[in-house]
Coordinates of C-alpha atoms and ligand atoms in Angstrom, one line a residue:
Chain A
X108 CA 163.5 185.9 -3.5
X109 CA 165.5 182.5 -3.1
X110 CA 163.5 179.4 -2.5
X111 CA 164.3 175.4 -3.1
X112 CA 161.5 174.1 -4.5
X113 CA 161.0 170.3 -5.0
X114 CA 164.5 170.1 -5.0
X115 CA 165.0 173.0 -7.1
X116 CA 167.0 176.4 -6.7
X117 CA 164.6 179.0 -7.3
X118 CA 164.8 182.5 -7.5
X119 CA 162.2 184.8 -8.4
X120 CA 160.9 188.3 -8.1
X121 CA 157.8 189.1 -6.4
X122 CA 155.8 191.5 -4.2
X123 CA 156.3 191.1 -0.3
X124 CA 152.4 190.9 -0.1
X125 CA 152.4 187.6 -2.5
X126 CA 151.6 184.5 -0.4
X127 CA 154.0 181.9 -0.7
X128 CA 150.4 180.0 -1.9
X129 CA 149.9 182.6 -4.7
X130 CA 153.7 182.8 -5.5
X131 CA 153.3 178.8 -6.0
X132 CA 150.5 179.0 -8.2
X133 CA 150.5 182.3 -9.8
X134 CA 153.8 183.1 -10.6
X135 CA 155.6 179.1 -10.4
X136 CA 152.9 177.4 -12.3
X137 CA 152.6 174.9 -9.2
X138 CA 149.0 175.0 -9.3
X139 CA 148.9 171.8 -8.0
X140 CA 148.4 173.3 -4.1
X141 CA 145.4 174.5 -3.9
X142 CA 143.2 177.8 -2.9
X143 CA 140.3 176.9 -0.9
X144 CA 139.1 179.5 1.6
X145 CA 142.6 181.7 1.7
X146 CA 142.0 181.8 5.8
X147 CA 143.5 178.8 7.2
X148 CA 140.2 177.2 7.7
X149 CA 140.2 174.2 5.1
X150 CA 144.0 173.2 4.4
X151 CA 143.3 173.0 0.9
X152 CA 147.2 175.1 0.6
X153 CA 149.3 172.6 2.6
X154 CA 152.7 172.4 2.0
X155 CA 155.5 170.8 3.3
X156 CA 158.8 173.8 4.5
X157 CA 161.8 171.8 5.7
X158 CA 159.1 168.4 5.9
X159 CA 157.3 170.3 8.3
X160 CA 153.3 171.5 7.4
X161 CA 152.0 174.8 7.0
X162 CA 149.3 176.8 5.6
X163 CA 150.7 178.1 2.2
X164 CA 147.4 180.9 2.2
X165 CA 148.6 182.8 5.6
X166 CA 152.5 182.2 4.7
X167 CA 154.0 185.5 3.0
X168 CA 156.3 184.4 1.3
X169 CA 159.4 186.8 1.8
X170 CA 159.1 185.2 4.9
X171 CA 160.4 181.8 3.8
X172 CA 163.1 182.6 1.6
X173 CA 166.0 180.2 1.8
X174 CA 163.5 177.4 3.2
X175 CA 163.0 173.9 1.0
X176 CA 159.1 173.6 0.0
X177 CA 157.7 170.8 -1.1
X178 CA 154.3 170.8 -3.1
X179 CA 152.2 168.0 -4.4
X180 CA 154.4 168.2 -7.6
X181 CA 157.6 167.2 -5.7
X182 CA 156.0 164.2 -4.2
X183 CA 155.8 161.9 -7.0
X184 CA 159.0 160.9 -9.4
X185 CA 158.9 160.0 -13.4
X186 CA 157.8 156.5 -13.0
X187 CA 156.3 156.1 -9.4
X188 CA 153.4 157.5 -7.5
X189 CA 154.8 158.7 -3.8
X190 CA 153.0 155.5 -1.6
X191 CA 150.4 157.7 -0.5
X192 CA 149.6 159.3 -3.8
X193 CA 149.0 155.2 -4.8
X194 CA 147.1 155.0 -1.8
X195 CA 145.0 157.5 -2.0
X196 CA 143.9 156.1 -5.8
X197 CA 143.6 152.7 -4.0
X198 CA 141.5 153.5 -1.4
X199 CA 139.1 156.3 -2.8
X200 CA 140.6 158.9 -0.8
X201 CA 138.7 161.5 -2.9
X202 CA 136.1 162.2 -4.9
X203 CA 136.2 165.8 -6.7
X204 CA 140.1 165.7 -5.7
X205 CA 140.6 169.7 -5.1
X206 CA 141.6 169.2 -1.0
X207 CA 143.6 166.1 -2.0
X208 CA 146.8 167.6 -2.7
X209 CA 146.5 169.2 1.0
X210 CA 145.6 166.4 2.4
X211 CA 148.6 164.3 1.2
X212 CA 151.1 167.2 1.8
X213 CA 149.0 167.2 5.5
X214 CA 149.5 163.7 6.5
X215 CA 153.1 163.6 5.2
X216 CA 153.8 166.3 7.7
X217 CA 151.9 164.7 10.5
X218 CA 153.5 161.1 9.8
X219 CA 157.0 163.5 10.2
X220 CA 155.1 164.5 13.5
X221 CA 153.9 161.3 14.8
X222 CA 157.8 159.8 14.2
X223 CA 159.1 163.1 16.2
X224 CA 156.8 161.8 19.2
X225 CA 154.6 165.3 18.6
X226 CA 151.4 165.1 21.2
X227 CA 147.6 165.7 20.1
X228 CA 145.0 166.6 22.4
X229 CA 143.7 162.8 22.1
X230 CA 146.7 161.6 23.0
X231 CA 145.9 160.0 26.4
X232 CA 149.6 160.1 27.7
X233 CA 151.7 162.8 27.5
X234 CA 154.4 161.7 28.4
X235 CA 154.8 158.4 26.7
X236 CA 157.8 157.2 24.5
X237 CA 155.8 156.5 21.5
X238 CA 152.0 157.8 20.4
X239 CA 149.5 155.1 18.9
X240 CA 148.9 155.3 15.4
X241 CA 145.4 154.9 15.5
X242 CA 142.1 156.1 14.2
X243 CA 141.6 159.0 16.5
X244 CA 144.8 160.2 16.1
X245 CA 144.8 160.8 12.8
X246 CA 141.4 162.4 12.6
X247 CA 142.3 164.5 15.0
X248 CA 145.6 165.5 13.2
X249 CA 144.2 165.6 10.1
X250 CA 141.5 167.9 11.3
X251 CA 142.9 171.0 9.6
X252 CA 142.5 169.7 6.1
X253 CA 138.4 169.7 5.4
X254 CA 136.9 167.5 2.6
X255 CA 133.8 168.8 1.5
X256 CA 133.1 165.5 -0.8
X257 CA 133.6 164.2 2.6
X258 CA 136.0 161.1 1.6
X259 CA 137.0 160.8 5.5
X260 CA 137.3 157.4 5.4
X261 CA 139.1 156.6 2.0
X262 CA 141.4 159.4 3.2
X263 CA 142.0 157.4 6.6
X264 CA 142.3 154.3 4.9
X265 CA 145.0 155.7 2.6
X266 CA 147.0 157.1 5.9
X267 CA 146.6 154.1 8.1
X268 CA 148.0 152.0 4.4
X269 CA 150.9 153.8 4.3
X270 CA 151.9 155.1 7.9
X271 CA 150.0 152.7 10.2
X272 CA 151.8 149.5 10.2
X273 CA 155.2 150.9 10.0
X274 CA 154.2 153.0 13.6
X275 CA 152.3 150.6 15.2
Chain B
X15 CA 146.4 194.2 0.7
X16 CA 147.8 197.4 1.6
X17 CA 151.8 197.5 0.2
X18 CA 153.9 197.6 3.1
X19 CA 157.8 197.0 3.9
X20 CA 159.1 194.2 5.0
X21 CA 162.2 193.7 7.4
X22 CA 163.7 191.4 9.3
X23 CA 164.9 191.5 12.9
X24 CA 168.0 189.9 14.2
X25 CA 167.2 190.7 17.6
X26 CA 165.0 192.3 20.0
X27 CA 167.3 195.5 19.6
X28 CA 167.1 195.6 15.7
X29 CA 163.3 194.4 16.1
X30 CA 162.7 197.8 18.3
X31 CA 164.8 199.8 16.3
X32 CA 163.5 198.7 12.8
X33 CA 159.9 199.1 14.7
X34 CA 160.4 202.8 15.8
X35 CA 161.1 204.2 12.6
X36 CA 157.7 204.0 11.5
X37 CA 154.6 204.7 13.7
X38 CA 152.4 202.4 11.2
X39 CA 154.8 199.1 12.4
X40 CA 154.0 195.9 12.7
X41 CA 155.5 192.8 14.7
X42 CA 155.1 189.9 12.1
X43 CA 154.8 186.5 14.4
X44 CA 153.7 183.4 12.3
X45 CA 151.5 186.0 10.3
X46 CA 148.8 183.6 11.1
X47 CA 146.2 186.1 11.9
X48 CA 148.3 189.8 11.0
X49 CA 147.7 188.4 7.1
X50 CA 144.3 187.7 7.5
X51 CA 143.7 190.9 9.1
X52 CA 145.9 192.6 6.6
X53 CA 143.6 190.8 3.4
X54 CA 140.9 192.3 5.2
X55 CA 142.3 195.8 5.7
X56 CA 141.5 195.8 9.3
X57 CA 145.4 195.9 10.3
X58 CA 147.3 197.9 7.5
X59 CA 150.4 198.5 8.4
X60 CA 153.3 200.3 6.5
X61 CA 156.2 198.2 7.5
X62 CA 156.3 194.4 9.2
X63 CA 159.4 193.9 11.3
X64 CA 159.6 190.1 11.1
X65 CA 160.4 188.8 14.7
X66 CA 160.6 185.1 13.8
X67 CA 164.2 184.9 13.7
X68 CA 164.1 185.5 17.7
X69 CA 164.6 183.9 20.4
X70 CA 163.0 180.3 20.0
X71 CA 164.9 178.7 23.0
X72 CA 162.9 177.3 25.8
X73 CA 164.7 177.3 29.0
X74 CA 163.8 175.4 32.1
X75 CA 165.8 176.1 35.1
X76 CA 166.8 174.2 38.0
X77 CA 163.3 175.1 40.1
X78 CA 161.6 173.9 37.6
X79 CA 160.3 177.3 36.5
X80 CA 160.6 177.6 32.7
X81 CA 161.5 181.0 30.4
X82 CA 160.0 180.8 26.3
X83 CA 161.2 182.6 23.5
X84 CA 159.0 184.6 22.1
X85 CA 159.4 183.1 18.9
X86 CA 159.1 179.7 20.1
X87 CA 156.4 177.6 17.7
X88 CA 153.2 176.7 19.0
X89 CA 154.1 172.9 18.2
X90 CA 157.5 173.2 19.7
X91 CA 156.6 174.3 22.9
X92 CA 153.1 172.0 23.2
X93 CA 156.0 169.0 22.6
X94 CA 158.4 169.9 25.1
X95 CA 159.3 167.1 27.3
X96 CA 159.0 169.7 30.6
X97 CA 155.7 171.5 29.7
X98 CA 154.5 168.1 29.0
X99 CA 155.4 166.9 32.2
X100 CA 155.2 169.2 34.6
X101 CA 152.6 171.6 33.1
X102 CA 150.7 169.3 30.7
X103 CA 147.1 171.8 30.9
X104 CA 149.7 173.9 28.7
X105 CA 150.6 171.6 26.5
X106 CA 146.6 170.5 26.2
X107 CA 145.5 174.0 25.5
X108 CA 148.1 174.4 22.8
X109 CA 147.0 171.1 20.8
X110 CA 143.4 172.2 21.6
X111 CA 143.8 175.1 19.4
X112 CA 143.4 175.8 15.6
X113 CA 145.1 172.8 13.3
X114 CA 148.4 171.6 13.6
X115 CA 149.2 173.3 10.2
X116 CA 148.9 176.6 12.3
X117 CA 150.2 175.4 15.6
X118 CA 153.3 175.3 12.8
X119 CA 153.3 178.0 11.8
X120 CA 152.3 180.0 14.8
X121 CA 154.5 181.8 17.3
X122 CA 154.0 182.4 20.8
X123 CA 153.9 185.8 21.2
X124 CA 151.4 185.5 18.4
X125 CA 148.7 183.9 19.9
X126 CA 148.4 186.1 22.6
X127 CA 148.1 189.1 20.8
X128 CA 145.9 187.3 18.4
X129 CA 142.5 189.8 17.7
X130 CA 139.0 188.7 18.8
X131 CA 137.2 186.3 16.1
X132 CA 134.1 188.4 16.2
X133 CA 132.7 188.3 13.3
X134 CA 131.5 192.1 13.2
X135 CA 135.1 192.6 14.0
X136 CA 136.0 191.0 10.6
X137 CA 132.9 192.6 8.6
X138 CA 133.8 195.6 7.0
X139 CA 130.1 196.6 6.7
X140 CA 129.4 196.1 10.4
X141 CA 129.5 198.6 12.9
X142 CA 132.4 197.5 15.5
X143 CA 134.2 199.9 18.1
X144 CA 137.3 198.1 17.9
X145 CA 137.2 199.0 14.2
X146 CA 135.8 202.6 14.2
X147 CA 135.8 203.6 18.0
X148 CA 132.7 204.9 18.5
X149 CA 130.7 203.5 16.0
X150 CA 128.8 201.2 17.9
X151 CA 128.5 197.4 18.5
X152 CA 126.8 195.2 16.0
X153 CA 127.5 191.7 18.1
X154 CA 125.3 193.5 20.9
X155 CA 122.0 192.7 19.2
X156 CA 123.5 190.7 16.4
X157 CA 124.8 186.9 16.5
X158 CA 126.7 186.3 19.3
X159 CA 127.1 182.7 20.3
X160 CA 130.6 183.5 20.7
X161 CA 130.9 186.1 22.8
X162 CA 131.4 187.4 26.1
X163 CA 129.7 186.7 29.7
X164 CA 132.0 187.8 32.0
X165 CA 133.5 191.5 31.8
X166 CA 131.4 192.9 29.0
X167 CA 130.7 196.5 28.0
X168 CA 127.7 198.3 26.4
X169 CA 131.0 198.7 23.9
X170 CA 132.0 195.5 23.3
X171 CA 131.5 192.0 23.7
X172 CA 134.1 190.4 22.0
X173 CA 136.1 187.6 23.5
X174 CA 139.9 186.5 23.5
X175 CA 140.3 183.3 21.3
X176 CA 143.0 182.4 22.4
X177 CA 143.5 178.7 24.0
X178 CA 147.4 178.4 25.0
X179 CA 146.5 182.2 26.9
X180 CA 144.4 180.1 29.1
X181 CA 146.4 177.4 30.6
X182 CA 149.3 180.6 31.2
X183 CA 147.0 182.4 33.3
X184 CA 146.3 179.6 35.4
X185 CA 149.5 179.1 35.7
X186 CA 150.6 182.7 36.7
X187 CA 152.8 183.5 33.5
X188 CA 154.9 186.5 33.3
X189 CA 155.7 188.1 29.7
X190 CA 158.8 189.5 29.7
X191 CA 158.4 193.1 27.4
X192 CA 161.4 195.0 25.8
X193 CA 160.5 198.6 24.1
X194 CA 162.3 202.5 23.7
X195 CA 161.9 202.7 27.3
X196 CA 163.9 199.6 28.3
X197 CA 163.0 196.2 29.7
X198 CA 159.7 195.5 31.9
X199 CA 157.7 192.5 33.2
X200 CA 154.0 191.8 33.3
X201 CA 151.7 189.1 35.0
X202 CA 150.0 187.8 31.7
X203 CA 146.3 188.5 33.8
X204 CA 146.8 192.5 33.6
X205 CA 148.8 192.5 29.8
X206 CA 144.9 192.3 28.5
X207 CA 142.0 194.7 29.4
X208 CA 139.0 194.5 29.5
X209 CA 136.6 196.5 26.4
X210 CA 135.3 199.3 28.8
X211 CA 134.7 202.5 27.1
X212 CA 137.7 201.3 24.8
X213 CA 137.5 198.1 23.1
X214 CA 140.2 199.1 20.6
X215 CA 142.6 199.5 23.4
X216 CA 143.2 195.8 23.5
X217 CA 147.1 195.5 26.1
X218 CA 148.7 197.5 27.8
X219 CA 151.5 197.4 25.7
X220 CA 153.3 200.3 24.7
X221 CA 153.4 201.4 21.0
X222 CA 155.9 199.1 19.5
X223 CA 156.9 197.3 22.8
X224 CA 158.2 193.7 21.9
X225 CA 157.4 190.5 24.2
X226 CA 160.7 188.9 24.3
X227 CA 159.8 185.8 26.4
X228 CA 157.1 183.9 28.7
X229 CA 158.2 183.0 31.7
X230 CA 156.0 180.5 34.1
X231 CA 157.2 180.2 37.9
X232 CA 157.3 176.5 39.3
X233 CA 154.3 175.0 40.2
X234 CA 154.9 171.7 41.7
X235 CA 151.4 170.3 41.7
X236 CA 150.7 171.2 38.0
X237 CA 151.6 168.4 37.0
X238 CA 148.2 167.3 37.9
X239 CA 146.1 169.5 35.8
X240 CA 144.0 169.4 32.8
X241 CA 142.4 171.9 29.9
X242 CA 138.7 171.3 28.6
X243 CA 137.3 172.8 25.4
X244 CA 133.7 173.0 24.6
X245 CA 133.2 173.8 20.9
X246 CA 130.2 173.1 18.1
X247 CA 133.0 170.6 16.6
X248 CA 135.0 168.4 18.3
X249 CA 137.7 170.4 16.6
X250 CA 139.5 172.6 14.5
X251 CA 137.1 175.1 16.5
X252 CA 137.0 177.9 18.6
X253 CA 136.1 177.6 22.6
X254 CA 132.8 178.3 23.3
X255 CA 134.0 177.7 27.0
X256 CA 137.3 176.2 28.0
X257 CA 138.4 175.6 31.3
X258 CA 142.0 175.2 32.7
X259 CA 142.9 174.2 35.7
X260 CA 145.4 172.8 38.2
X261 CA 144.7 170.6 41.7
X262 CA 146.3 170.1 44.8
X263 CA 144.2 167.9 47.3
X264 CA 145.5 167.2 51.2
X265 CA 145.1 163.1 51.9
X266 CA 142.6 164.3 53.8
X267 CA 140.6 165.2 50.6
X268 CA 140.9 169.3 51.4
X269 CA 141.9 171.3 48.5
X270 CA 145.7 172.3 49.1
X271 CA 145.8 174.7 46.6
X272 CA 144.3 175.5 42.9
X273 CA 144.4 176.8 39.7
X274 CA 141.4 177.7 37.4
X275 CA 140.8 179.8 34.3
X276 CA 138.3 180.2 31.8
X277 CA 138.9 180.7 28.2
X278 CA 136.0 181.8 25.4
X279 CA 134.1 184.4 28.1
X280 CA 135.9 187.4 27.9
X281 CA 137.5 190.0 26.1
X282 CA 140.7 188.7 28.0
X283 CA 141.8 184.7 29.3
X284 CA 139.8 184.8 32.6
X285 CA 141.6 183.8 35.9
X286 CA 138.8 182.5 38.0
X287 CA 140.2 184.2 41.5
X288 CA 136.7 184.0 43.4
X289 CA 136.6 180.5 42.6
X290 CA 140.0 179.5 43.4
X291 CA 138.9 181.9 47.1
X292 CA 135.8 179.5 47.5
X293 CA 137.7 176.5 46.6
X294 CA 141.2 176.5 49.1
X295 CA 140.7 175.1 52.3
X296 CA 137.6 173.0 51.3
X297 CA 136.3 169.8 51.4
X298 CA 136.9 168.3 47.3
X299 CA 133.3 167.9 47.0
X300 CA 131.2 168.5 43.9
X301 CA 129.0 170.5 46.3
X302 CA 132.5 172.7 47.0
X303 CA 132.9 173.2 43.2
X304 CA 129.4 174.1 42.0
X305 CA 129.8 177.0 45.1
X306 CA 132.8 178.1 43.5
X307 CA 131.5 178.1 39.7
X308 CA 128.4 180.3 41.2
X309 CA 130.7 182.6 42.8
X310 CA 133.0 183.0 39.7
X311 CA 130.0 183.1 37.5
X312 CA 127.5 185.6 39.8
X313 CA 128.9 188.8 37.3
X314 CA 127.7 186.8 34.5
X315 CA 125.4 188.2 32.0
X316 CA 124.0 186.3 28.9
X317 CA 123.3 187.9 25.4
X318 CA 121.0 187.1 23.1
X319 CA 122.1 184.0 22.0
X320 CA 125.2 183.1 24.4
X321 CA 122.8 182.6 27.7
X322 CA 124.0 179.3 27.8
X323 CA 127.6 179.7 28.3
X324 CA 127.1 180.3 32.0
X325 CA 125.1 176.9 32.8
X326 CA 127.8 175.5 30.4
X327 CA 130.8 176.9 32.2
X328 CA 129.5 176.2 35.5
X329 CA 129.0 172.8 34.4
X330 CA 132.8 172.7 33.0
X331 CA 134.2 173.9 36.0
X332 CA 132.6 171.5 38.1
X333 CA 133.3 168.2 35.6
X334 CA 136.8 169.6 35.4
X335 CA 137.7 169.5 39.0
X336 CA 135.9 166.1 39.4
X337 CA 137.8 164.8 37.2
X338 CA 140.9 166.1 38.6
X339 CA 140.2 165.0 41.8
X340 CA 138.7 161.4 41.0
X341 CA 142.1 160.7 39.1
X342 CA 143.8 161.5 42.3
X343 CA 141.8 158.9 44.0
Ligands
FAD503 C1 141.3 178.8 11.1 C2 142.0 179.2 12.4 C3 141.6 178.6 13.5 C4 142.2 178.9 14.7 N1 141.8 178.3 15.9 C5 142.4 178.7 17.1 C6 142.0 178.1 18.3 O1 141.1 177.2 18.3 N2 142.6 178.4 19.4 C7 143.6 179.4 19.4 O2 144.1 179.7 20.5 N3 143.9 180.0 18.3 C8 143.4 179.7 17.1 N4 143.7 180.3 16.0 C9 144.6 181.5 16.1 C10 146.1 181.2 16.0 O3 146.4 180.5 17.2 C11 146.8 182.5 15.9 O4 146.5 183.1 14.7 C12 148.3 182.4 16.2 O5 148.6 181.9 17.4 C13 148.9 183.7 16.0 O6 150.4 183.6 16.1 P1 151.3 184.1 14.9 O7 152.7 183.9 15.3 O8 150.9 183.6 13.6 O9 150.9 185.7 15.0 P2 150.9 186.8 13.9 O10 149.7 186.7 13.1 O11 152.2 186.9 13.2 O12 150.7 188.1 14.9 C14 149.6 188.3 15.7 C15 149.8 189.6 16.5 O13 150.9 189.5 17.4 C16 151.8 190.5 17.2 N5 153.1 190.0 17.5 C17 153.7 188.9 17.1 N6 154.9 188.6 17.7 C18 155.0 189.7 18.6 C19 156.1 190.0 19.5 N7 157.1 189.2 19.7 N8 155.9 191.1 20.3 C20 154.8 191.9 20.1 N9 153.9 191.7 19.2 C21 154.0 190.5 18.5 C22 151.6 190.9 15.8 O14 152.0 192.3 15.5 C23 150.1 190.8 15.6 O15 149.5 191.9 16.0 C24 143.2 179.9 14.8 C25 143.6 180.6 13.6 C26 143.0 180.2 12.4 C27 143.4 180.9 11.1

């Protein structure tokens, strides 16, 4: 199977069961995506396939060969933290840290998705031009990533630092 | 996991073709719930036919009437500038479902052959007809908040999880079917039955038939309609009731015409017919929609622990076409 990877070709040989979570971790090293419940219920696996965000745990991966995935390790260069990565350390967006790498890959996506004029269901106008970057959108849209430490408000915090003004 | 092949469709042809050659097939969608039932060896299929790669066009025609690819992303079609428009309970019901990682990830056609959430369904070590026909019910005496109050069986008591199903009932969708036999259509309301005798026979699908597309006829005053959710969190949950509907009221305050459908009560999405019967012709009154909740919800029967699903969904029905109608105002 052929994947780009962070920016890297990848090929690699693997069972059409694997996940593209387990192929990630087990067989890639990327470890850095996480295995939380393996259902789609906590978002602890979220990764980014051609910017957009999926559950890695439900994904198989034969099923996304040929697709650019970008994982928690791609986010970040040599020197810099990615803003939200900095963010995140700013604004005590976590506490034991295990969903954090899901829930940066999550509200990368969901910035893509906010810029691409993607509804919620709190959004009070469908049919608007441009969505309101505000707090209960981004609750709502980051409600598929669960923090059991319960950091909500860090995590917001972080978002709102690095996506809010640039929407609003 | 069960090992299985995997193959890849180009087409609905090749999708029915590669499907055919094995009984044991099965169409992979987003693999959103196939993979979790596949983990759990409740679906264990020798070969997935990968039916992403279809049609993911959405087509709105002149009328106004719209035709969906299959393959078409839950996301993708919840942002469309027409659904959003013109048939915005759709777009509602979509966003009101799972979490926008799966609404990703998930194809139409996907969600609504998505399985029941019943959690005897997913436990191995429970007795479930849908499982092991026959066996027996577990959910019948067992926990079952969840389930069903409208079209039960002594059999099963499952309901159909599925929020996007919801608003197309309401609005009268059609799912376009392609199999060995050749090319059919079916209103959405009779592709799910109900659990009789035979829970496990969940569609009326044919063994490897193939839904190609959705199509939804015009409907000019869905444009005024709305989808409402009840769920133990305000989200990332499933329905315990939802309601869908559409709203047409005369100037003189008579309701024109309506929509309504129920989602989290039955073992299919639930088109409330005797309700839309008590509702045309009258006066937009609360009195008017509590008459036609009690005539929708007069087959109900509670469970042990679901009683309260029918004050609940008499009480969302009602708030539902107030609110409809008050915006009108
Ligand atoms: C944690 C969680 C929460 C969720 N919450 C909600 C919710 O609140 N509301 C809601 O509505 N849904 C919810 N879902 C369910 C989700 O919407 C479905 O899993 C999804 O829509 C299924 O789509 P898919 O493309 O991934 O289907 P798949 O899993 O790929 O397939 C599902 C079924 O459809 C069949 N199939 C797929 N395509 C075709 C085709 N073209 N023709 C014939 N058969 C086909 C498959 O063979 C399979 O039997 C939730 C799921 C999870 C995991």
């Amino acid at each position: 199977m052929q994947f780009t990877i962070n920016g890297h070709a990848v090929e690699v040989e693997a069972d059409v069961r694997t996940s593209l979570l387990d192929l990630l971790r087990e067989q890639l090293g990327l470890s850095g995506t996480k295995k939380g419940c393996d259902q789609g219920a906590c978002g602890a696996c979220t990764v980014l396939v051609d910017g957009e965000r999926i559950n890695a745990c439900l994904a198989l991966a034969v099923q996304y060969q040929g697709r650019a995935i970008t994982t928690i390790e791609g986010l970040a260069d040599e020197q810099t933290l990615h803003p939200l990565q900095a963010a995140f350390v700013e604004h005590d967006g976590f506490q034991c840290g295990y969903c954090t790498p899901g829930q940066i890959c999550s509200a990368i996506g969901m910035a893509h998705e906010l810029e691409r004029n993607v509804p919620s269901v709190v959004t009070a106008d469908l049919t608007a031009q441009r969505i309101a970057f505000d707090h209960d959108e981004v609750r709502e849209r980051m409600s598929g990533n669960l923090c059991r430490c319960g950091a909500y408000n860090g995590i917001v915090d972080a978002i709102n630092a690095t996506f809010g003004r640039a929407s609003a | 996991m069960n090992p299985f092949s995997y193959e890849r469709a180009t087409d609905a042809a090749s999708a029915i073709r590669l499907a055919n050659a094995t009984a044991a097939t099965r169409y992979l969608g987003g693999g959103t719930n196939l993979v979790d039932l596949m983990r759990e060896h409740i679906e264990q299929p020798e070969v997935l036919v990968d039916v992403t790669p279809l049609a993911q066009t959405i087509e709105v025609r002149a009328d106004g009437s719209m035709l969906i690819g299959a393959a078409v992303k839950n996301t993708a079609l919840a942002s469309d500038a027409h659904v959003r428009q013109a048939f915005p309970l759709l777009s509602r019901a979509i966003l009101a479902g799972a979490s926008a990682q799966i609404r990703n990830m998930a194809t139409v056609a996907g969600n609504i052959l998505q399985r029941t959430r019943c959690t005897y369904f997913y436990d191995e070590a429970a007795r479930c007809n849908k499982r092991k026909p026959g066996c027996g019910c577990d959910a019948l005496q067992g926990f079952n908040r969840y389930h069903a109050i409208l079209g039960a069986s002594d059999d099963c008591v499952a309901t159909h999880p599925s929020d996007l199903c919801v608003a197309l009932v309401a609005l009268d969708a059609v799912v376009h079917l392609q199999g060995a036999a050749g090319s059919r259509s079916l209103p959405l309301t009779e592709l799910h039955r109900l659990p009789g005798a035979h829970p496990e026979h969940e569609t009326e699908l044919q063994p490897h038939e193939l839904i190609t597309a959705i199509e939804i006829p015009a409907l000019a005053f869905a444009g005024h309609s709305a989808y409402r959710k009840v769920r133990d969190r305000s989200s990332y949950a499933f329905a315990l009731v939802s309601v869908a509907a559409a709203l047409d009221v005369d100037a003189q305050g008579r309701v024109r015409d309506v929509r309504l459908a129920l989602g989290g009560v039955a073992h299919k999405p639930w088109r409330a017919s005797k309700a839309e019967a008590v509702l045309r012709g009258q006066a937009a009154t609360e009195a008017t929609f509590l008459a036609a909740a009690d005539a929708e919800l007069a087959a109900a029967r509670g469970l042990r622990d679901n009683g309260f699903k029918i004050e609940l969904a008499r009480r969302t029905i009602v708030a539902v076409l107030q609110q409809l109608t008050e915006a009108r105002a």
